[in-house]
Amino acid sequence: MNDLNEKLISLINTDFNGVTITDTLVDLTEQKVQVGVKDFNETKRKALEEAFAPDILSIRKSAVVSDDVDRNSTYNPLQAGTKIVNNNQGSYCSIGFLTTSNFIVTAGHCGTAGNNFSQGTNNVGAMGARVYQGSVDAAMIGTTSLSYSNDLYTSTSRGGYFDTVQANDFTGNMVCMSGASSATNPVSCGVILSRSVSYSIDNLRSASYTSAPGDSGAPTYYSTVLMGVNKGRHNGNAVYSYIQNVLNALPVQPTLN
Protein backbone atom coordinates (compact mmCIF):
# COMPACT_ATOMS: atom_id res chain seq x y z
CA MET A 1 0.00 0.00 0.00
CA ASN A 2 2.81 2.42 0.81
CA ASP A 3 4.40 1.95 -2.63
CA LEU A 4 1.06 2.60 -4.31
CA ASN A 5 0.47 5.64 -2.12
CA GLU A 6 3.87 7.08 -3.08
CA LYS A 7 3.06 6.68 -6.78
CA LEU A 8 -0.27 8.43 -6.32
CA ILE A 9 1.28 11.25 -4.27
CA SER A 10 3.65 11.96 -7.17
CA LEU A 11 0.61 12.51 -9.41
CA ILE A 12 -1.29 14.94 -7.15
CA ASN A 13 -2.52 18.02 -9.06
CA THR A 14 -1.24 16.72 -12.40
CA ASP A 15 -3.21 15.40 -15.37
CA PHE A 16 -3.04 11.58 -15.44
CA ASN A 17 -5.05 10.10 -18.31
CA GLY A 18 -7.64 12.82 -17.84
CA VAL A 19 -7.76 12.39 -14.06
CA THR A 20 -6.58 14.91 -11.46
CA ILE A 21 -5.73 13.33 -8.10
CA THR A 22 -6.18 15.81 -5.24
CA ASP A 23 -5.40 13.80 -2.10
CA THR A 24 -4.58 10.32 -0.78
CA LEU A 25 -4.99 8.46 2.50
CA VAL A 26 -3.66 5.06 3.60
CA ASP A 27 -6.64 3.41 5.31
CA LEU A 28 -5.20 0.69 7.55
CA THR A 29 -8.65 -0.38 8.76
CA GLU A 30 -9.88 -1.09 5.25
CA GLN A 31 -6.42 -2.08 3.92
CA LYS A 32 -6.87 0.27 1.00
CA VAL A 33 -5.40 3.49 -0.34
CA GLN A 34 -8.10 6.15 -0.63
CA VAL A 35 -7.72 8.46 -3.62
CA GLY A 36 -9.53 11.79 -3.97
CA VAL A 37 -10.36 12.78 -7.57
CA LYS A 38 -11.35 16.22 -8.85
CA ASP A 39 -14.81 16.21 -10.50
CA PHE A 40 -15.11 12.51 -9.69
CA ASN A 41 -17.14 10.27 -12.02
CA GLU A 42 -17.22 6.62 -13.11
CA THR A 43 -15.03 7.22 -16.17
CA LYS A 44 -12.26 8.56 -13.95
CA ARG A 45 -12.72 5.66 -11.54
CA LYS A 46 -12.21 3.16 -14.35
CA ALA A 47 -9.14 5.01 -15.62
CA LEU A 48 -7.43 4.71 -12.23
CA GLU A 49 -8.52 1.11 -11.70
CA GLU A 50 -7.04 0.14 -15.05
CA ALA A 51 -3.74 1.87 -14.21
CA PHE A 52 -3.33 0.68 -10.62
CA ALA A 53 -4.22 -2.26 -8.36
CA PRO A 54 -8.03 -1.96 -8.00
CA ASP A 55 -8.21 -4.44 -5.11
CA ILE A 56 -6.41 -2.05 -2.75
CA LEU A 57 -7.70 1.19 -4.27
CA SER A 58 -10.70 3.15 -2.97
CA ILE A 59 -11.55 6.01 -5.33
CA ARG A 60 -13.78 8.87 -4.16
CA LYS A 61 -14.49 12.55 -4.68
CA SER A 62 -11.92 15.04 -3.37
CA ALA A 63 -11.79 15.39 0.40
CA VAL A 64 -13.15 18.57 1.95
CA VAL A 65 -10.19 20.12 3.77
CA SER A 66 -10.83 21.69 7.18
CA ASP A 67 -8.35 22.82 9.80
CA ASP A 68 -8.71 22.79 13.59
CA VAL A 69 -12.12 21.12 13.65
CA ASP A 70 -13.59 18.23 15.58
CA ARG A 71 -16.91 16.48 16.06
CA ASN A 72 -18.18 19.43 18.12
CA SER A 73 -17.51 22.01 15.40
CA THR A 74 -20.20 23.66 13.31
CA TYR A 75 -20.72 22.11 9.85
CA ASN A 76 -22.64 23.07 6.75
CA PRO A 77 -23.15 20.75 4.93
CA LEU A 78 -23.95 18.53 7.89
CA GLN A 79 -22.24 15.14 8.12
CA ALA A 80 -22.74 11.83 9.91
CA GLY A 81 -20.72 10.97 13.02
CA THR A 82 -20.79 14.48 14.49
CA LYS A 83 -22.24 15.68 17.79
CA ILE A 84 -25.82 16.90 18.17
CA VAL A 85 -27.14 18.35 21.44
CA ASN A 86 -30.66 17.97 22.82
CA ASN A 87 -31.24 21.54 23.98
CA ASN A 88 -34.21 20.53 26.13
CA GLN A 89 -32.45 17.76 28.03
CA GLY A 90 -28.81 18.92 27.88
CA SER A 91 -27.66 15.51 26.60
CA TYR A 92 -25.90 14.73 23.34
CA CYS A 93 -25.92 12.05 20.68
CA SER A 94 -24.57 11.54 17.16
CA ILE A 95 -25.84 12.06 13.63
CA GLY A 96 -26.44 8.66 12.05
CA PHE A 97 -27.08 9.78 8.50
CA LEU A 98 -28.72 12.57 6.50
CA THR A 99 -31.74 11.98 4.29
CA THR A 100 -32.83 13.05 0.83
CA SER A 101 -35.75 14.92 2.44
CA ASN A 102 -33.38 16.98 4.65
CA PHE A 103 -33.78 15.19 7.95
CA ILE A 104 -31.18 13.96 10.42
CA VAL A 105 -31.59 10.38 11.63
CA THR A 106 -30.33 9.49 15.10
CA ALA A 107 -31.35 7.10 17.91
CA GLY A 108 -34.91 7.40 19.17
CA HIS A 109 -33.85 7.36 22.81
CA CYS A 110 -31.88 10.60 22.25
CA GLY A 111 -35.04 12.61 22.90
CA THR A 112 -38.80 12.87 22.64
CA ALA A 113 -40.99 14.39 19.96
CA GLY A 114 -40.65 18.17 19.95
CA ASN A 115 -37.21 18.31 21.60
CA ASN A 116 -35.01 20.86 19.81
CA PHE A 117 -31.46 19.95 18.69
CA SER A 118 -28.34 21.84 17.69
CA GLN A 119 -25.11 20.88 15.90
CA GLY A 120 -22.33 23.27 16.88
CA THR A 121 -23.97 26.67 16.55
CA ASN A 122 -26.47 25.33 14.00
CA ASN A 123 -30.11 24.93 14.98
CA VAL A 124 -31.04 21.68 13.25
CA GLY A 125 -34.66 21.54 14.31
CA ALA A 126 -36.98 19.43 16.42
CA MET A 127 -37.37 15.67 16.76
CA GLY A 128 -40.38 14.53 14.79
CA ALA A 129 -41.16 10.91 13.92
CA ARG A 130 -39.67 8.63 16.56
CA VAL A 131 -39.66 4.82 16.76
CA TYR A 132 -38.71 2.92 19.88
CA GLN A 133 -40.37 -0.42 19.40
CA GLY A 134 -40.17 -3.57 17.34
CA SER A 135 -36.63 -3.75 16.01
CA VAL A 136 -35.91 -0.03 15.76
CA ASP A 137 -34.50 2.71 18.01
CA ALA A 138 -34.40 5.70 15.63
CA ALA A 139 -35.84 9.16 15.08
CA MET A 140 -35.93 12.03 12.59
CA ILE A 141 -34.79 15.58 13.33
CA GLY A 142 -35.37 18.59 11.06
CA THR A 143 -35.92 20.18 8.70
CA THR A 144 -33.62 23.20 8.50
CA SER A 145 -32.13 25.53 5.92
CA LEU A 146 -28.74 23.77 6.19
CA SER A 147 -27.16 21.67 3.46
CA TYR A 148 -27.15 17.89 3.85
CA SER A 149 -24.56 15.40 2.59
CA ASN A 150 -23.56 11.74 2.45
CA ASP A 151 -20.28 12.56 4.24
CA LEU A 152 -19.01 10.85 7.39
CA TYR A 153 -16.66 12.12 10.08
CA THR A 154 -14.07 9.37 10.64
CA SER A 155 -10.60 10.34 11.90
CA THR A 156 -11.11 13.67 10.09
CA SER A 157 -13.99 15.79 8.91
CA ARG A 158 -15.54 14.20 5.79
CA GLY A 159 -13.01 11.38 5.90
CA GLY A 160 -15.66 8.94 4.69
CA TYR A 161 -19.01 8.82 2.92
CA PHE A 162 -21.94 6.52 2.15
CA ASP A 163 -22.83 5.37 -1.33
CA THR A 164 -24.77 2.16 -0.57
CA VAL A 165 -27.25 0.80 1.95
CA GLN A 166 -26.66 -2.76 3.14
CA ALA A 167 -29.21 -5.14 1.63
CA ASN A 168 -28.41 -8.24 3.70
CA ASP A 169 -26.28 -8.87 6.77
CA PHE A 170 -24.75 -11.98 8.28
CA THR A 171 -23.04 -12.96 11.51
CA GLY A 172 -19.32 -12.41 11.04
CA ASN A 173 -19.68 -9.38 8.74
CA MET A 174 -17.28 -6.54 9.50
CA VAL A 175 -18.94 -3.46 10.97
CA CYS A 176 -17.57 -0.09 12.14
CA MET A 177 -19.00 2.80 14.17
CA SER A 178 -18.00 6.48 14.19
CA GLY A 179 -19.67 8.60 16.86
CA ALA A 180 -19.43 11.82 18.85
CA SER A 181 -17.74 10.25 21.88
CA SER A 182 -15.04 8.62 19.79
CA ALA A 183 -12.61 11.53 19.46
CA THR A 184 -9.62 9.57 20.79
CA ASN A 185 -10.59 6.40 18.92
CA PRO A 186 -12.18 7.85 15.79
CA VAL A 187 -13.50 4.63 14.31
CA SER A 188 -14.13 1.38 16.14
CA CYS A 189 -14.55 -1.80 14.10
CA GLY A 190 -15.57 -5.35 14.91
CA VAL A 191 -17.85 -8.08 13.58
CA ILE A 192 -21.55 -8.84 13.85
CA LEU A 193 -22.02 -11.30 16.70
CA SER A 194 -25.78 -11.79 16.51
CA ARG A 195 -28.67 -10.66 14.33
CA SER A 196 -31.25 -11.12 17.08
CA VAL A 197 -30.66 -9.45 20.44
CA SER A 198 -33.75 -8.40 22.40
CA TYR A 199 -34.05 -6.37 25.58
CA SER A 200 -35.84 -2.99 25.49
CA ILE A 201 -36.67 -3.68 21.82
CA ASP A 202 -36.32 -6.76 19.63
CA ASN A 203 -34.02 -8.10 16.93
CA LEU A 204 -31.16 -5.68 17.37
CA ARG A 205 -27.76 -6.48 15.90
CA SER A 206 -24.95 -7.20 18.36
CA ALA A 207 -21.36 -6.42 17.39
CA SER A 208 -17.84 -6.36 18.85
CA TYR A 209 -16.98 -2.70 18.16
CA THR A 210 -16.62 -0.37 21.16
CA SER A 211 -18.89 2.56 21.96
CA ALA A 212 -19.54 5.06 24.74
CA PRO A 213 -22.36 7.36 25.91
CA GLY A 214 -22.84 10.02 23.24
CA ASP A 215 -22.29 7.51 20.43
CA SER A 216 -26.03 6.79 20.44
CA GLY A 217 -27.40 7.43 16.98
CA ALA A 218 -24.01 7.13 15.28
CA PRO A 219 -23.80 5.28 11.97
CA THR A 220 -22.71 1.67 11.77
CA TYR A 221 -21.09 0.96 8.42
CA TYR A 222 -18.30 -0.77 6.58
CA SER A 223 -16.30 1.00 3.89
CA THR A 224 -18.97 3.12 2.13
CA VAL A 225 -21.93 0.87 3.05
CA LEU A 226 -24.42 2.21 5.63
CA MET A 227 -25.42 -0.66 7.95
CA GLY A 228 -27.44 0.85 10.79
CA VAL A 229 -27.84 3.23 13.74
CA ASN A 230 -25.92 2.65 16.97
CA LYS A 231 -28.07 2.14 20.08
CA GLY A 232 -25.76 1.30 23.00
CA ARG A 233 -24.44 -1.77 24.75
CA HIS A 234 -25.89 -5.05 26.01
CA ASN A 235 -24.02 -7.67 28.00
CA GLY A 236 -20.68 -6.07 27.12
CA ASN A 237 -21.28 -5.80 23.37
CA ALA A 238 -22.42 -2.98 21.12
CA VAL A 239 -25.94 -3.10 19.70
CA TYR A 240 -27.51 -1.24 16.79
CA SER A 241 -30.68 -1.02 14.72
CA TYR A 242 -30.27 -2.63 11.29
CA ILE A 243 -30.60 -0.10 8.47
CA GLN A 244 -33.36 -1.88 6.55
CA ASN A 245 -35.47 -2.01 9.72
CA VAL A 246 -34.88 1.72 10.24
CA LEU A 247 -35.89 2.55 6.67
CA ASN A 248 -39.01 0.40 6.99
CA ALA A 249 -39.99 2.25 10.17
CA LEU A 250 -39.26 5.85 9.12
CA PRO A 251 -40.37 7.62 5.91
CA VAL A 252 -36.82 8.52 4.81
CA GLN A 253 -34.07 7.51 2.41
CA PRO A 254 -30.36 8.17 3.10
CA THR A 255 -28.43 10.72 1.09
CA LEU A 256 -25.93 8.63 -0.91
CA ASN A 257 -23.14 9.44 -3.36
mmCIF file of C-alpha atoms in Angstrom:
data_model
loop_
_atom_site.group_PDB
_atom_site.id
_atom_site.type_symbol
_atom_site.label_atom_id
_atom_site.label_comp_id
_atom_site.label_asym_id
_atom_site.label_seq_id
_atom_site.Cartn_x
_atom_site.Cartn_y
_atom_site.Cartn_z
ATOM 1 C CA MET A 1 0.000 0.000 0.000
ATOM 2 C CA ASN A 2 2.811 2.424 0.811
ATOM 3 C CA ASP A 3 4.395 1.946 -2.630
ATOM 4 C CA LEU A 4 1.060 2.599 -4.314
ATOM 5 C CA ASN A 5 0.467 5.640 -2.124
ATOM 6 C CA GLU A 6 3.868 7.084 -3.077
ATOM 7 C CA LYS A 7 3.063 6.681 -6.781
ATOM 8 C CA LEU A 8 -0.269 8.426 -6.316
ATOM 9 C CA ILE A 9 1.278 11.255 -4.274
ATOM 10 C CA SER A 10 3.654 11.962 -7.169
ATOM 11 C CA LEU A 11 0.609 12.508 -9.407
ATOM 12 C CA ILE A 12 -1.286 14.943 -7.148
ATOM 13 C CA ASN A 13 -2.519 18.017 -9.056
ATOM 14 C CA THR A 14 -1.243 16.721 -12.403
ATOM 15 C CA ASP A 15 -3.210 15.398 -15.369
ATOM 16 C CA PHE A 16 -3.038 11.578 -15.442
ATOM 17 C CA ASN A 17 -5.049 10.096 -18.307
ATOM 18 C CA GLY A 18 -7.641 12.825 -17.836
ATOM 19 C CA VAL A 19 -7.759 12.386 -14.060
ATOM 20 C CA THR A 20 -6.578 14.909 -11.459
ATOM 21 C CA ILE A 21 -5.734 13.327 -8.098
ATOM 22 C CA THR A 22 -6.178 15.808 -5.240
ATOM 23 C CA ASP A 23 -5.398 13.798 -2.102
ATOM 24 C CA THR A 24 -4.579 10.316 -0.779
ATOM 25 C CA LEU A 25 -4.989 8.460 2.501
ATOM 26 C CA VAL A 26 -3.656 5.056 3.596
ATOM 27 C CA ASP A 27 -6.637 3.413 5.315
ATOM 28 C CA LEU A 28 -5.202 0.689 7.554
ATOM 29 C CA THR A 29 -8.652 -0.383 8.760
ATOM 30 C CA GLU A 30 -9.882 -1.092 5.245
ATOM 31 C CA GLN A 31 -6.416 -2.076 3.922
ATOM 32 C CA LYS A 32 -6.871 0.270 0.995
ATOM 33 C CA VAL A 33 -5.402 3.492 -0.340
ATOM 34 C CA GLN A 34 -8.104 6.154 -0.628
ATOM 35 C CA VAL A 35 -7.721 8.463 -3.623
ATOM 36 C CA GLY A 36 -9.528 11.792 -3.971
ATOM 37 C CA VAL A 37 -10.359 12.783 -7.566
ATOM 38 C CA LYS A 38 -11.349 16.217 -8.854
ATOM 39 C CA ASP A 39 -14.808 16.208 -10.498
ATOM 40 C CA PHE A 40 -15.107 12.506 -9.692
ATOM 41 C CA ASN A 41 -17.136 10.268 -12.022
ATOM 42 C CA GLU A 42 -17.224 6.619 -13.110
ATOM 43 C CA THR A 43 -15.027 7.222 -16.174
ATOM 44 C CA LYS A 44 -12.262 8.559 -13.953
ATOM 45 C CA ARG A 45 -12.723 5.660 -11.535
ATOM 46 C CA LYS A 46 -12.209 3.165 -14.355
ATOM 47 C CA ALA A 47 -9.136 5.009 -15.623
ATOM 48 C CA LEU A 48 -7.427 4.710 -12.229
ATOM 49 C CA GLU A 49 -8.525 1.112 -11.703
ATOM 50 C CA GLU A 50 -7.039 0.140 -15.054
ATOM 51 C CA ALA A 51 -3.744 1.869 -14.207
ATOM 52 C CA PHE A 52 -3.329 0.676 -10.618
ATOM 53 C CA ALA A 53 -4.218 -2.257 -8.360
ATOM 54 C CA PRO A 54 -8.035 -1.957 -7.999
ATOM 55 C CA ASP A 55 -8.215 -4.445 -5.110
ATOM 56 C CA ILE A 56 -6.410 -2.052 -2.751
ATOM 57 C CA LEU A 57 -7.699 1.193 -4.265
ATOM 58 C CA SER A 58 -10.698 3.155 -2.972
ATOM 59 C CA ILE A 59 -11.552 6.013 -5.334
ATOM 60 C CA ARG A 60 -13.778 8.873 -4.159
ATOM 61 C CA LYS A 61 -14.495 12.548 -4.677
ATOM 62 C CA SER A 62 -11.923 15.036 -3.371
ATOM 63 C CA ALA A 63 -11.789 15.387 0.403
ATOM 64 C CA VAL A 64 -13.146 18.573 1.946
ATOM 65 C CA VAL A 65 -10.192 20.119 3.772
ATOM 66 C CA SER A 66 -10.831 21.691 7.177
ATOM 67 C CA ASP A 67 -8.349 22.818 9.804
ATOM 68 C CA ASP A 68 -8.714 22.792 13.593
ATOM 69 C CA VAL A 69 -12.116 21.122 13.651
ATOM 70 C CA ASP A 70 -13.588 18.225 15.580
ATOM 71 C CA ARG A 71 -16.910 16.476 16.058
ATOM 72 C CA ASN A 72 -18.178 19.428 18.116
ATOM 73 C CA SER A 73 -17.508 22.008 15.404
ATOM 74 C CA THR A 74 -20.199 23.660 13.308
ATOM 75 C CA TYR A 75 -20.717 22.114 9.848
ATOM 76 C CA ASN A 76 -22.644 23.074 6.752
ATOM 77 C CA PRO A 77 -23.152 20.752 4.930
ATOM 78 C CA LEU A 78 -23.955 18.526 7.892
ATOM 79 C CA GLN A 79 -22.235 15.137 8.117
ATOM 80 C CA ALA A 80 -22.744 11.829 9.906
ATOM 81 C CA GLY A 81 -20.719 10.969 13.023
ATOM 82 C CA THR A 82 -20.791 14.480 14.491
ATOM 83 C CA LYS A 83 -22.239 15.676 17.794
ATOM 84 C CA ILE A 84 -25.816 16.896 18.174
ATOM 85 C CA VAL A 85 -27.140 18.347 21.442
ATOM 86 C CA ASN A 86 -30.662 17.968 22.820
ATOM 87 C CA ASN A 87 -31.240 21.540 23.983
ATOM 88 C CA ASN A 88 -34.210 20.530 26.127
ATOM 89 C CA GLN A 89 -32.446 17.758 28.030
ATOM 90 C CA GLY A 90 -28.807 18.925 27.877
ATOM 91 C CA SER A 91 -27.660 15.512 26.604
ATOM 92 C CA TYR A 92 -25.901 14.732 23.340
ATOM 93 C CA CYS A 93 -25.924 12.050 20.681
ATOM 94 C CA SER A 94 -24.567 11.538 17.157
ATOM 95 C CA ILE A 95 -25.837 12.061 13.632
ATOM 96 C CA GLY A 96 -26.440 8.661 12.054
ATOM 97 C CA PHE A 97 -27.082 9.776 8.501
ATOM 98 C CA LEU A 98 -28.717 12.566 6.501
ATOM 99 C CA THR A 99 -31.740 11.985 4.291
ATOM 100 C CA THR A 100 -32.833 13.049 0.827
ATOM 101 C CA SER A 101 -35.751 14.917 2.443
ATOM 102 C CA ASN A 102 -33.383 16.984 4.645
ATOM 103 C CA PHE A 103 -33.781 15.190 7.949
ATOM 104 C CA ILE A 104 -31.185 13.958 10.424
ATOM 105 C CA VAL A 105 -31.591 10.376 11.625
ATOM 106 C CA THR A 106 -30.327 9.489 15.097
ATOM 107 C CA ALA A 107 -31.351 7.101 17.905
ATOM 108 C CA GLY A 108 -34.915 7.404 19.167
ATOM 109 C CA HIS A 109 -33.852 7.364 22.815
ATOM 110 C CA CYS A 110 -31.878 10.601 22.251
ATOM 111 C CA GLY A 111 -35.042 12.606 22.903
ATOM 112 C CA THR A 112 -38.796 12.874 22.640
ATOM 113 C CA ALA A 113 -40.990 14.388 19.958
ATOM 114 C CA GLY A 114 -40.650 18.170 19.948
ATOM 115 C CA ASN A 115 -37.210 18.314 21.599
ATOM 116 C CA ASN A 116 -35.007 20.865 19.815
ATOM 117 C CA PHE A 117 -31.459 19.946 18.688
ATOM 118 C CA SER A 118 -28.338 21.840 17.691
ATOM 119 C CA GLN A 119 -25.114 20.883 15.904
ATOM 120 C CA GLY A 120 -22.331 23.270 16.876
ATOM 121 C CA THR A 121 -23.968 26.675 16.547
ATOM 122 C CA ASN A 122 -26.474 25.331 13.998
ATOM 123 C CA ASN A 123 -30.107 24.926 14.984
ATOM 124 C CA VAL A 124 -31.036 21.681 13.254
ATOM 125 C CA GLY A 125 -34.659 21.542 14.313
ATOM 126 C CA ALA A 126 -36.982 19.435 16.421
ATOM 127 C CA MET A 127 -37.371 15.673 16.761
ATOM 128 C CA GLY A 128 -40.376 14.530 14.789
ATOM 129 C CA ALA A 129 -41.158 10.914 13.922
ATOM 130 C CA ARG A 130 -39.667 8.631 16.561
ATOM 131 C CA VAL A 131 -39.663 4.824 16.761
ATOM 132 C CA TYR A 132 -38.707 2.919 19.882
ATOM 133 C CA GLN A 133 -40.368 -0.422 19.404
ATOM 134 C CA GLY A 134 -40.174 -3.575 17.345
ATOM 135 C CA SER A 135 -36.625 -3.746 16.013
ATOM 136 C CA VAL A 136 -35.909 -0.026 15.761
ATOM 137 C CA ASP A 137 -34.495 2.711 18.005
ATOM 138 C CA ALA A 138 -34.399 5.695 15.627
ATOM 139 C CA ALA A 139 -35.836 9.156 15.078
ATOM 140 C CA MET A 140 -35.926 12.027 12.589
ATOM 141 C CA ILE A 141 -34.789 15.585 13.333
ATOM 142 C CA GLY A 142 -35.369 18.587 11.063
ATOM 143 C CA THR A 143 -35.921 20.176 8.700
ATOM 144 C CA THR A 144 -33.620 23.200 8.496
ATOM 145 C CA SER A 145 -32.126 25.527 5.924
ATOM 146 C CA LEU A 146 -28.740 23.775 6.187
ATOM 147 C CA SER A 147 -27.162 21.670 3.461
ATOM 148 C CA TYR A 148 -27.149 17.894 3.848
ATOM 149 C CA SER A 149 -24.559 15.401 2.587
ATOM 150 C CA ASN A 150 -23.563 11.743 2.448
ATOM 151 C CA ASP A 151 -20.281 12.560 4.242
ATOM 152 C CA LEU A 152 -19.010 10.850 7.387
ATOM 153 C CA TYR A 153 -16.660 12.119 10.085
ATOM 154 C CA THR A 154 -14.066 9.367 10.636
ATOM 155 C CA SER A 155 -10.604 10.342 11.898
ATOM 156 C CA THR A 156 -11.113 13.671 10.091
ATOM 157 C CA SER A 157 -13.989 15.792 8.909
ATOM 158 C CA ARG A 158 -15.538 14.196 5.793
ATOM 159 C CA GLY A 159 -13.007 11.385 5.897
ATOM 160 C CA GLY A 160 -15.662 8.943 4.688
ATOM 161 C CA TYR A 161 -19.008 8.820 2.924
ATOM 162 C CA PHE A 162 -21.940 6.524 2.153
ATOM 163 C CA ASP A 163 -22.830 5.366 -1.330
ATOM 164 C CA THR A 164 -24.773 2.160 -0.573
ATOM 165 C CA VAL A 165 -27.254 0.797 1.952
ATOM 166 C CA GLN A 166 -26.662 -2.763 3.140
ATOM 167 C CA ALA A 167 -29.214 -5.140 1.629
ATOM 168 C CA ASN A 168 -28.411 -8.244 3.702
ATOM 169 C CA ASP A 169 -26.280 -8.866 6.770
ATOM 170 C CA PHE A 170 -24.746 -11.978 8.277
ATOM 171 C CA THR A 171 -23.039 -12.965 11.507
ATOM 172 C CA GLY A 172 -19.316 -12.410 11.042
ATOM 173 C CA ASN A 173 -19.680 -9.380 8.743
ATOM 174 C CA MET A 174 -17.278 -6.538 9.504
ATOM 175 C CA VAL A 175 -18.942 -3.455 10.968
ATOM 176 C CA CYS A 176 -17.566 -0.086 12.145
ATOM 177 C CA MET A 177 -18.996 2.797 14.167
ATOM 178 C CA SER A 178 -17.997 6.476 14.193
ATOM 179 C CA GLY A 179 -19.671 8.602 16.861
ATOM 180 C CA ALA A 180 -19.434 11.823 18.848
ATOM 181 C CA SER A 181 -17.743 10.254 21.885
ATOM 182 C CA SER A 182 -15.038 8.620 19.793
ATOM 183 C CA ALA A 183 -12.610 11.533 19.455
ATOM 184 C CA THR A 184 -9.619 9.571 20.785
ATOM 185 C CA ASN A 185 -10.595 6.396 18.922
ATOM 186 C CA PRO A 186 -12.177 7.854 15.788
ATOM 187 C CA VAL A 187 -13.499 4.635 14.309
ATOM 188 C CA SER A 188 -14.130 1.384 16.143
ATOM 189 C CA CYS A 189 -14.547 -1.805 14.100
ATOM 190 C CA GLY A 190 -15.565 -5.352 14.914
ATOM 191 C CA VAL A 191 -17.854 -8.076 13.582
ATOM 192 C CA ILE A 192 -21.554 -8.836 13.846
ATOM 193 C CA LEU A 193 -22.016 -11.300 16.700
ATOM 194 C CA SER A 194 -25.780 -11.792 16.513
ATOM 195 C CA ARG A 195 -28.675 -10.662 14.331
ATOM 196 C CA SER A 196 -31.255 -11.123 17.077
ATOM 197 C CA VAL A 197 -30.662 -9.449 20.443
ATOM 198 C CA SER A 198 -33.753 -8.399 22.396
ATOM 199 C CA TYR A 199 -34.052 -6.372 25.584
ATOM 200 C CA SER A 200 -35.836 -2.994 25.494
ATOM 201 C CA ILE A 201 -36.671 -3.680 21.825
ATOM 202 C CA ASP A 202 -36.321 -6.756 19.630
ATOM 203 C CA ASN A 203 -34.021 -8.098 16.930
ATOM 204 C CA LEU A 204 -31.160 -5.683 17.375
ATOM 205 C CA ARG A 205 -27.763 -6.482 15.901
ATOM 206 C CA SER A 206 -24.948 -7.202 18.357
ATOM 207 C CA ALA A 207 -21.357 -6.421 17.394
ATOM 208 C CA SER A 208 -17.840 -6.362 18.848
ATOM 209 C CA TYR A 209 -16.979 -2.702 18.156
ATOM 210 C CA THR A 210 -16.617 -0.370 21.158
ATOM 211 C CA SER A 211 -18.891 2.562 21.960
ATOM 212 C CA ALA A 212 -19.538 5.059 24.745
ATOM 213 C CA PRO A 213 -22.355 7.361 25.910
ATOM 214 C CA GLY A 214 -22.841 10.020 23.245
ATOM 215 C CA ASP A 215 -22.290 7.514 20.428
ATOM 216 C CA SER A 216 -26.031 6.795 20.443
ATOM 217 C CA GLY A 217 -27.405 7.428 16.979
ATOM 218 C CA ALA A 218 -24.009 7.128 15.282
ATOM 219 C CA PRO A 219 -23.804 5.279 11.969
ATOM 220 C CA THR A 220 -22.709 1.672 11.766
ATOM 221 C CA TYR A 221 -21.094 0.962 8.420
ATOM 222 C CA TYR A 222 -18.300 -0.767 6.577
ATOM 223 C CA SER A 223 -16.303 1.001 3.886
ATOM 224 C CA THR A 224 -18.972 3.124 2.134
ATOM 225 C CA VAL A 225 -21.930 0.869 3.051
ATOM 226 C CA LEU A 226 -24.416 2.207 5.631
ATOM 227 C CA MET A 227 -25.420 -0.665 7.946
ATOM 228 C CA GLY A 228 -27.440 0.847 10.791
ATOM 229 C CA VAL A 229 -27.839 3.228 13.736
ATOM 230 C CA ASN A 230 -25.924 2.654 16.971
ATOM 231 C CA LYS A 231 -28.069 2.143 20.085
ATOM 232 C CA GLY A 232 -25.763 1.298 23.002
ATOM 233 C CA ARG A 233 -24.444 -1.773 24.753
ATOM 234 C CA HIS A 234 -25.886 -5.051 26.007
ATOM 235 C CA ASN A 235 -24.018 -7.675 28.001
ATOM 236 C CA GLY A 236 -20.678 -6.071 27.120
ATOM 237 C CA ASN A 237 -21.279 -5.805 23.368
ATOM 238 C CA ALA A 238 -22.422 -2.984 21.116
ATOM 239 C CA VAL A 239 -25.945 -3.097 19.703
ATOM 240 C CA TYR A 240 -27.506 -1.241 16.789
ATOM 241 C CA SER A 241 -30.682 -1.025 14.715
ATOM 242 C CA TYR A 242 -30.274 -2.632 11.291
ATOM 243 C CA ILE A 243 -30.598 -0.099 8.471
ATOM 244 C CA GLN A 244 -33.363 -1.875 6.548
ATOM 245 C CA ASN A 245 -35.472 -2.008 9.715
ATOM 246 C CA VAL A 246 -34.876 1.723 10.242
ATOM 247 C CA LEU A 247 -35.886 2.554 6.673
ATOM 248 C CA ASN A 248 -39.008 0.404 6.993
ATOM 249 C CA ALA A 249 -39.993 2.250 10.174
ATOM 250 C CA LEU A 250 -39.255 5.855 9.122
ATOM 251 C CA PRO A 251 -40.372 7.621 5.907
ATOM 252 C CA VAL A 252 -36.822 8.520 4.809
ATOM 253 C CA GLN A 253 -34.073 7.505 2.412
ATOM 254 C CA PRO A 254 -30.357 8.170 3.096
ATOM 255 C CA THR A 255 -28.434 10.716 1.087
ATOM 256 C CA LEU A 256 -25.935 8.632 -0.908
ATOM 257 C CA ASN A 257 -23.142 9.435 -3.363
#
